[in-house]
XYZ file of C-alpha atoms in Angstrom:
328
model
C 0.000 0.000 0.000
C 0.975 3.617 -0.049
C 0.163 6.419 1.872
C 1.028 10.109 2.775
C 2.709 10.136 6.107
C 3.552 12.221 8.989
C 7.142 11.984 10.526
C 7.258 15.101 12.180
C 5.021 18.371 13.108
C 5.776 21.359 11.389
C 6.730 18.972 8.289
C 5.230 18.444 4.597
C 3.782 14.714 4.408
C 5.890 11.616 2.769
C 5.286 9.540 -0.040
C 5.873 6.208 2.071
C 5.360 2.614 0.691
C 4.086 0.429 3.436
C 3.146 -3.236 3.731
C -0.698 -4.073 3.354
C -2.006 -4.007 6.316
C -4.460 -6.964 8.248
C -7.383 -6.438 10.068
C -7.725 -7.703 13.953
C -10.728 -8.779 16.032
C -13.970 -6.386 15.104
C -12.164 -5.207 12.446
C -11.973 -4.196 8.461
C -9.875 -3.100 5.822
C -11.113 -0.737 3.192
C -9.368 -0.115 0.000
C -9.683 3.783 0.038
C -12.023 5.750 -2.937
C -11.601 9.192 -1.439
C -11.070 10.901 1.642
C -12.009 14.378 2.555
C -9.037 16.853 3.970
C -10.163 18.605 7.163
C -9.290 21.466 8.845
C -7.895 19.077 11.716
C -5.805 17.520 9.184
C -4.161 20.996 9.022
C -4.349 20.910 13.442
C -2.277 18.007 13.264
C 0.217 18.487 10.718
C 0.794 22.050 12.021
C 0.669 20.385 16.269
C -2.467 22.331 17.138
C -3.018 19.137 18.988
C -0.434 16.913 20.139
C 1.638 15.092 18.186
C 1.197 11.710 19.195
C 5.025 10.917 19.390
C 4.492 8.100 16.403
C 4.949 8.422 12.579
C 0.692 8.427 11.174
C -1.222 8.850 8.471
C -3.637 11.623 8.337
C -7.361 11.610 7.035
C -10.658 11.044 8.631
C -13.061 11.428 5.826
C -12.777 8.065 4.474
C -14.691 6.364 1.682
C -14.111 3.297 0.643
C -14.863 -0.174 -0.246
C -14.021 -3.431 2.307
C -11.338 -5.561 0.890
C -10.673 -7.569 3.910
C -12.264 -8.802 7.097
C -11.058 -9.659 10.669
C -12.422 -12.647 13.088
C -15.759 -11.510 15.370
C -17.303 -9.041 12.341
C -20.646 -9.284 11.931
C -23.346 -6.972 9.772
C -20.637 -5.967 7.096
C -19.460 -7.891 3.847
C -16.652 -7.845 1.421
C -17.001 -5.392 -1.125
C -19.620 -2.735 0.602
C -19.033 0.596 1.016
C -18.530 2.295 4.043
C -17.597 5.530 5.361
C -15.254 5.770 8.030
C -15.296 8.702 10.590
C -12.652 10.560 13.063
C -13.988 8.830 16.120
C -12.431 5.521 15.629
C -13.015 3.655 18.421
C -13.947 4.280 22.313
C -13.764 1.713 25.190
C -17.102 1.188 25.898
C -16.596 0.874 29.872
C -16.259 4.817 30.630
C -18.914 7.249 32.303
C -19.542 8.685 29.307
C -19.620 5.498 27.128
C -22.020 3.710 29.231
C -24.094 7.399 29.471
C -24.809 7.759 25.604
C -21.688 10.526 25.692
C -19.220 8.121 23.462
C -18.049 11.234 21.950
C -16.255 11.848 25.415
C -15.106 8.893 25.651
C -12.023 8.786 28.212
C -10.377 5.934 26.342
C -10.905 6.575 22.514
C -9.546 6.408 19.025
C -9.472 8.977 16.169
C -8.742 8.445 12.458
C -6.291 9.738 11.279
C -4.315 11.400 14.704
C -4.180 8.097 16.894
C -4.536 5.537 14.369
C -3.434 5.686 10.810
C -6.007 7.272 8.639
C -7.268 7.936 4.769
C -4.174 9.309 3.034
C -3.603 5.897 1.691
C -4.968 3.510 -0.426
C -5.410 1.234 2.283
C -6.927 1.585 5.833
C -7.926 -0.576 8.488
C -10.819 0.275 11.164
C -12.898 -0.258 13.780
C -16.544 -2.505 11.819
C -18.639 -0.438 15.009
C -17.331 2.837 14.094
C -18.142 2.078 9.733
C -21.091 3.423 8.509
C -22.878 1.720 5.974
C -23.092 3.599 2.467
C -25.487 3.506 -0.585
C -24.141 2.093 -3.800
C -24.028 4.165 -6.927
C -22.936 7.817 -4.657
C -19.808 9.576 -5.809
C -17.020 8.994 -3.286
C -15.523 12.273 -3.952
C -18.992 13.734 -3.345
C -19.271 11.951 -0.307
C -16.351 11.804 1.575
C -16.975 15.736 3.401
C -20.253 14.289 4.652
C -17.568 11.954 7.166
C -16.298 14.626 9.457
C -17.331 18.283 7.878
C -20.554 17.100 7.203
C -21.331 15.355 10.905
C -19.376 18.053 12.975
C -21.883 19.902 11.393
C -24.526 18.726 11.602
C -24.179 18.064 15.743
C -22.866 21.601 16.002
C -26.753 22.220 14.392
C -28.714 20.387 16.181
C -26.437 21.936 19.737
C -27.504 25.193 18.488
C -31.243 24.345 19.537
C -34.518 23.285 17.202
C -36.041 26.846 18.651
C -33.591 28.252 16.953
C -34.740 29.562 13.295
C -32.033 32.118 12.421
C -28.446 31.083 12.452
C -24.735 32.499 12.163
C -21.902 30.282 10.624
C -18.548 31.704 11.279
C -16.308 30.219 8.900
C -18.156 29.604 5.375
C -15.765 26.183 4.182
C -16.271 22.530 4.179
C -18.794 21.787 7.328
C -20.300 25.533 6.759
C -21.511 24.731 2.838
C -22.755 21.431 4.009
C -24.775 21.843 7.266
C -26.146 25.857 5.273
C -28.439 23.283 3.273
C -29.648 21.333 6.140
C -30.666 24.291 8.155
C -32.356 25.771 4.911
C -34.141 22.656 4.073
C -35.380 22.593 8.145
C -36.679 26.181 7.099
C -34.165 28.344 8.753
C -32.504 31.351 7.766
C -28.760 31.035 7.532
C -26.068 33.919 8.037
C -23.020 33.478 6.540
C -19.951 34.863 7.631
C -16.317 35.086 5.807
C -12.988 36.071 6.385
C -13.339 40.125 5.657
C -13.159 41.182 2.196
C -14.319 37.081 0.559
C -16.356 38.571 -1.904
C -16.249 35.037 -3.441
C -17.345 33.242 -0.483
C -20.219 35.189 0.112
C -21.498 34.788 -3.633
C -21.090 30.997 -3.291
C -23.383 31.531 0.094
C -26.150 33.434 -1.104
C -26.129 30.753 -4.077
C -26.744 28.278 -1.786
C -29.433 30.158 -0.389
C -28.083 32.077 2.441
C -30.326 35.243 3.493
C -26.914 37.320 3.763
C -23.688 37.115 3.985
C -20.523 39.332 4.400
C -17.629 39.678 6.446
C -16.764 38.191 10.306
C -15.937 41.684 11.046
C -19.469 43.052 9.942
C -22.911 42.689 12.209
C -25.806 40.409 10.317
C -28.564 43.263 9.796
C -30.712 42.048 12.521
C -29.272 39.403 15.563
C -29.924 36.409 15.646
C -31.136 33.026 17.736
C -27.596 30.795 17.406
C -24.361 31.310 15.582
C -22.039 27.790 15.203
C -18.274 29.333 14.657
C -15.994 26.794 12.235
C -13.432 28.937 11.797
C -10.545 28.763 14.243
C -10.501 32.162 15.430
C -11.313 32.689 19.093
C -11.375 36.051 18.272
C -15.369 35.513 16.421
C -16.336 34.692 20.197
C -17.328 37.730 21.401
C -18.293 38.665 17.906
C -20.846 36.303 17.998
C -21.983 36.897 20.947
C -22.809 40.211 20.041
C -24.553 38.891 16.832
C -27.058 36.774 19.385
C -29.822 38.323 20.963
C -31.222 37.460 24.822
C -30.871 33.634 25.353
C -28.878 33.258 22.086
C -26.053 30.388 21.748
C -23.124 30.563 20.198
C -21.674 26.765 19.300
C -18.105 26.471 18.977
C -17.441 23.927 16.791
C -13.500 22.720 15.827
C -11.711 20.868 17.860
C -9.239 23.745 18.129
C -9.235 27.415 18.580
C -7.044 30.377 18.719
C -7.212 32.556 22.340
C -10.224 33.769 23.151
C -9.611 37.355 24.046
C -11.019 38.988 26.918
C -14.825 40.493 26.450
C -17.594 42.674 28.831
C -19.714 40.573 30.763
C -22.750 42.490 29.432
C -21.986 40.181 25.419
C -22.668 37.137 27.741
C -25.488 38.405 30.310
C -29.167 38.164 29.286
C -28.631 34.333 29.323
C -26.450 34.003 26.376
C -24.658 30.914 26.033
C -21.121 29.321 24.865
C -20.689 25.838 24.021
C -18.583 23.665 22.414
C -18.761 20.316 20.336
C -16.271 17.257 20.563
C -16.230 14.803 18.324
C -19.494 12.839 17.062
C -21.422 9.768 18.303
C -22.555 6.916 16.086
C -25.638 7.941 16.219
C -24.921 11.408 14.824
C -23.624 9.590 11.896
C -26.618 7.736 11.529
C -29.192 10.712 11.828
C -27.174 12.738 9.956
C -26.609 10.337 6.942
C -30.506 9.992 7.025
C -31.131 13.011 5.959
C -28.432 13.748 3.188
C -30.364 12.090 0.599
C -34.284 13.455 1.681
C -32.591 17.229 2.110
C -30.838 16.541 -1.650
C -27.280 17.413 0.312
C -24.580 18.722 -2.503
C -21.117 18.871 -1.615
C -19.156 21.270 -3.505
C -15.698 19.643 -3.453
C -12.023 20.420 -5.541
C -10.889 16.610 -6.232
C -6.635 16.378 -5.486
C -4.030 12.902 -6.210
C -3.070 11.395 -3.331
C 0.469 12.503 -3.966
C -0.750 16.276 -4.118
C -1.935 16.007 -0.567
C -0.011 19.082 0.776
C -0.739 20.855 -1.544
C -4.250 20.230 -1.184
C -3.492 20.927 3.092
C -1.872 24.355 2.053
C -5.146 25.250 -0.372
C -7.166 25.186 2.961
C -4.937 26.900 4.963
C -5.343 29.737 2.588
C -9.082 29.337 1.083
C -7.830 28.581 -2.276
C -10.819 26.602 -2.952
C -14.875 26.984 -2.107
C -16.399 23.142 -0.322
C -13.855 20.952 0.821
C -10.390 19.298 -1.001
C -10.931 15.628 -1.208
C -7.847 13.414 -2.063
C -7.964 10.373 -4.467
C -5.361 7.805 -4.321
């Protein structure tokens, strides 16, 4: 197999030829048709988070088809296709695991950071932690709906069903996606770009957006719940300002610049600040439900496998409206 590999933070990826390999117990292997590049991708190439300490591959937006499977697999059969997220695998045995918080798990698993990931043409994963994928979809298509897509989507439904007006901070990959799910619920979305993205605000108001313009500007009236993507802690207070009384603002990357300091008086009147870690299986689930019956279109620039950092520098700057997807 081959894959694009880590060896170091702070350093560009690595053509590497690997052996193929084997599934374990409760396992799969899936011979790789796309996988999505995600802003964490860029948080652990650059050690935003951690660096584990091992060589890895990156990538937790993973479409593919099973090649091979390990002992104690049941539900899942050679050949289907299956999406594979960055929650890999949790213990099971935690508070939060045995509380319907698996997200939180204290013992887990992610694609991609603690186990080897997507930039390959081979990976190997946890059966639980597959989902199950219609035939005939484009895996290119598909393979933001894995992280940017479910991140998304949780950060949505966090930001409260009462909530009919929303904010996103940060118009890329999860922003484009979960914009037509809140449109299709019959919301009014609010899209805001990095100051002076004259392009990224067209592409939002052709998506439907009711406005858009610039993270420094105030919507024209406030609104019920802004989710933030971008990771700028500076949009905080920002959009707290943007709520009104009881408003929420929804943090939703896994990483985030300083938040600066900010007047009591953005957070009083029962505003609220929350963030989102991670997904549950049953996110994946709900939210792959309703793809197909809210006629979900990913807008997506395709890169080789062998082009992945460029494709990781293209997102650092917003070369590219959707999300980069690599190809092996």
């Amino acid at each position: 197999m081959y894959a694009m590999r880590l060896l170091a933070p702070h350093t560009p990826l690595q053509w590497t030829e690997l052996p193929d390999p084997q599934p374990g117990p409760g396992q799969i292997r899936v011979r790789v048709g796309a996988c999505g590049v995600c802003r964490t991708d860029l948080h652990v190439v650059d050690a935003d988070l951690p660096f584990p300490g091992h060589a890895l591959t990156p990538g937790h937006e993973i479409v593919g088809r099973i090649d091979a499977i390990g002992p104690n697999v049941e539900g899942l059969h050679m050949g289907q296709r299956v999406g594979i997220p960055w929650l890999g695998h949790t213990c099971g045995c935690c508070h939060y695991c045995q509380t319907e918080h698996e997200n939180l798990c204290d013992h887990p698993l992610f694609t991609g950071y603690t186990r080897d990931g997507g930039y390959a043409t081979l990976a190997v994963a946890d059966a639980h932690f597959a989902f199950p994928l219609p035939d005939g979809d484009d895996d290119v298509a598909t393979a933001p709906l894995l992280c940017a897509g479910l991140i998304g989507w949780r950060s949505l439904v966090m930001a409260g069903k009462e909530a009919r007006s929303i904010g996103l901070y940060g118009f890329g990959a999860a922003a484009h996606i979960i914009a037509q799910v809140a449109l299709w619920q019959g919301r009014s979305v609010y899209a805001f770009t990095r100051p002076g993205d004259t392009k990224t605000q067209d592409f939002a108001r052709s998506l439907g957006c009711t406005w858009a313009g610039g993270s420094d500007e105030m919507p024209p009236e406030q609104l019920d719940a802004t989710i933030i993507f971008a990771p700028v802690g500076a949009l905080v207070p920002a959009a707290l300002k943007a709520v009104h009384k009881a408003g929420r603002v929804v943090c939703a990357g896994i990483h985030m610049s300083e938040i600066p300091a900010f007047s009591y008086d953005l957070l009083w009147e029962e505003r609220q600040i929350v963030s989102v870690a991670n997904l549950t299986r049953q996110d994946g689930l709900d939210f792959l439900e309703i793809v197909p019956r809210a006629g979900i279109r990913t807008t997506t620039t395709p890169y080789p496998l062998r082009d992945a950092n460029r494709a990781l520098d293209d997102l650092r700057h917003g070369r590219f409206e959707g999300a980069a997807v690599l190809v092996p």
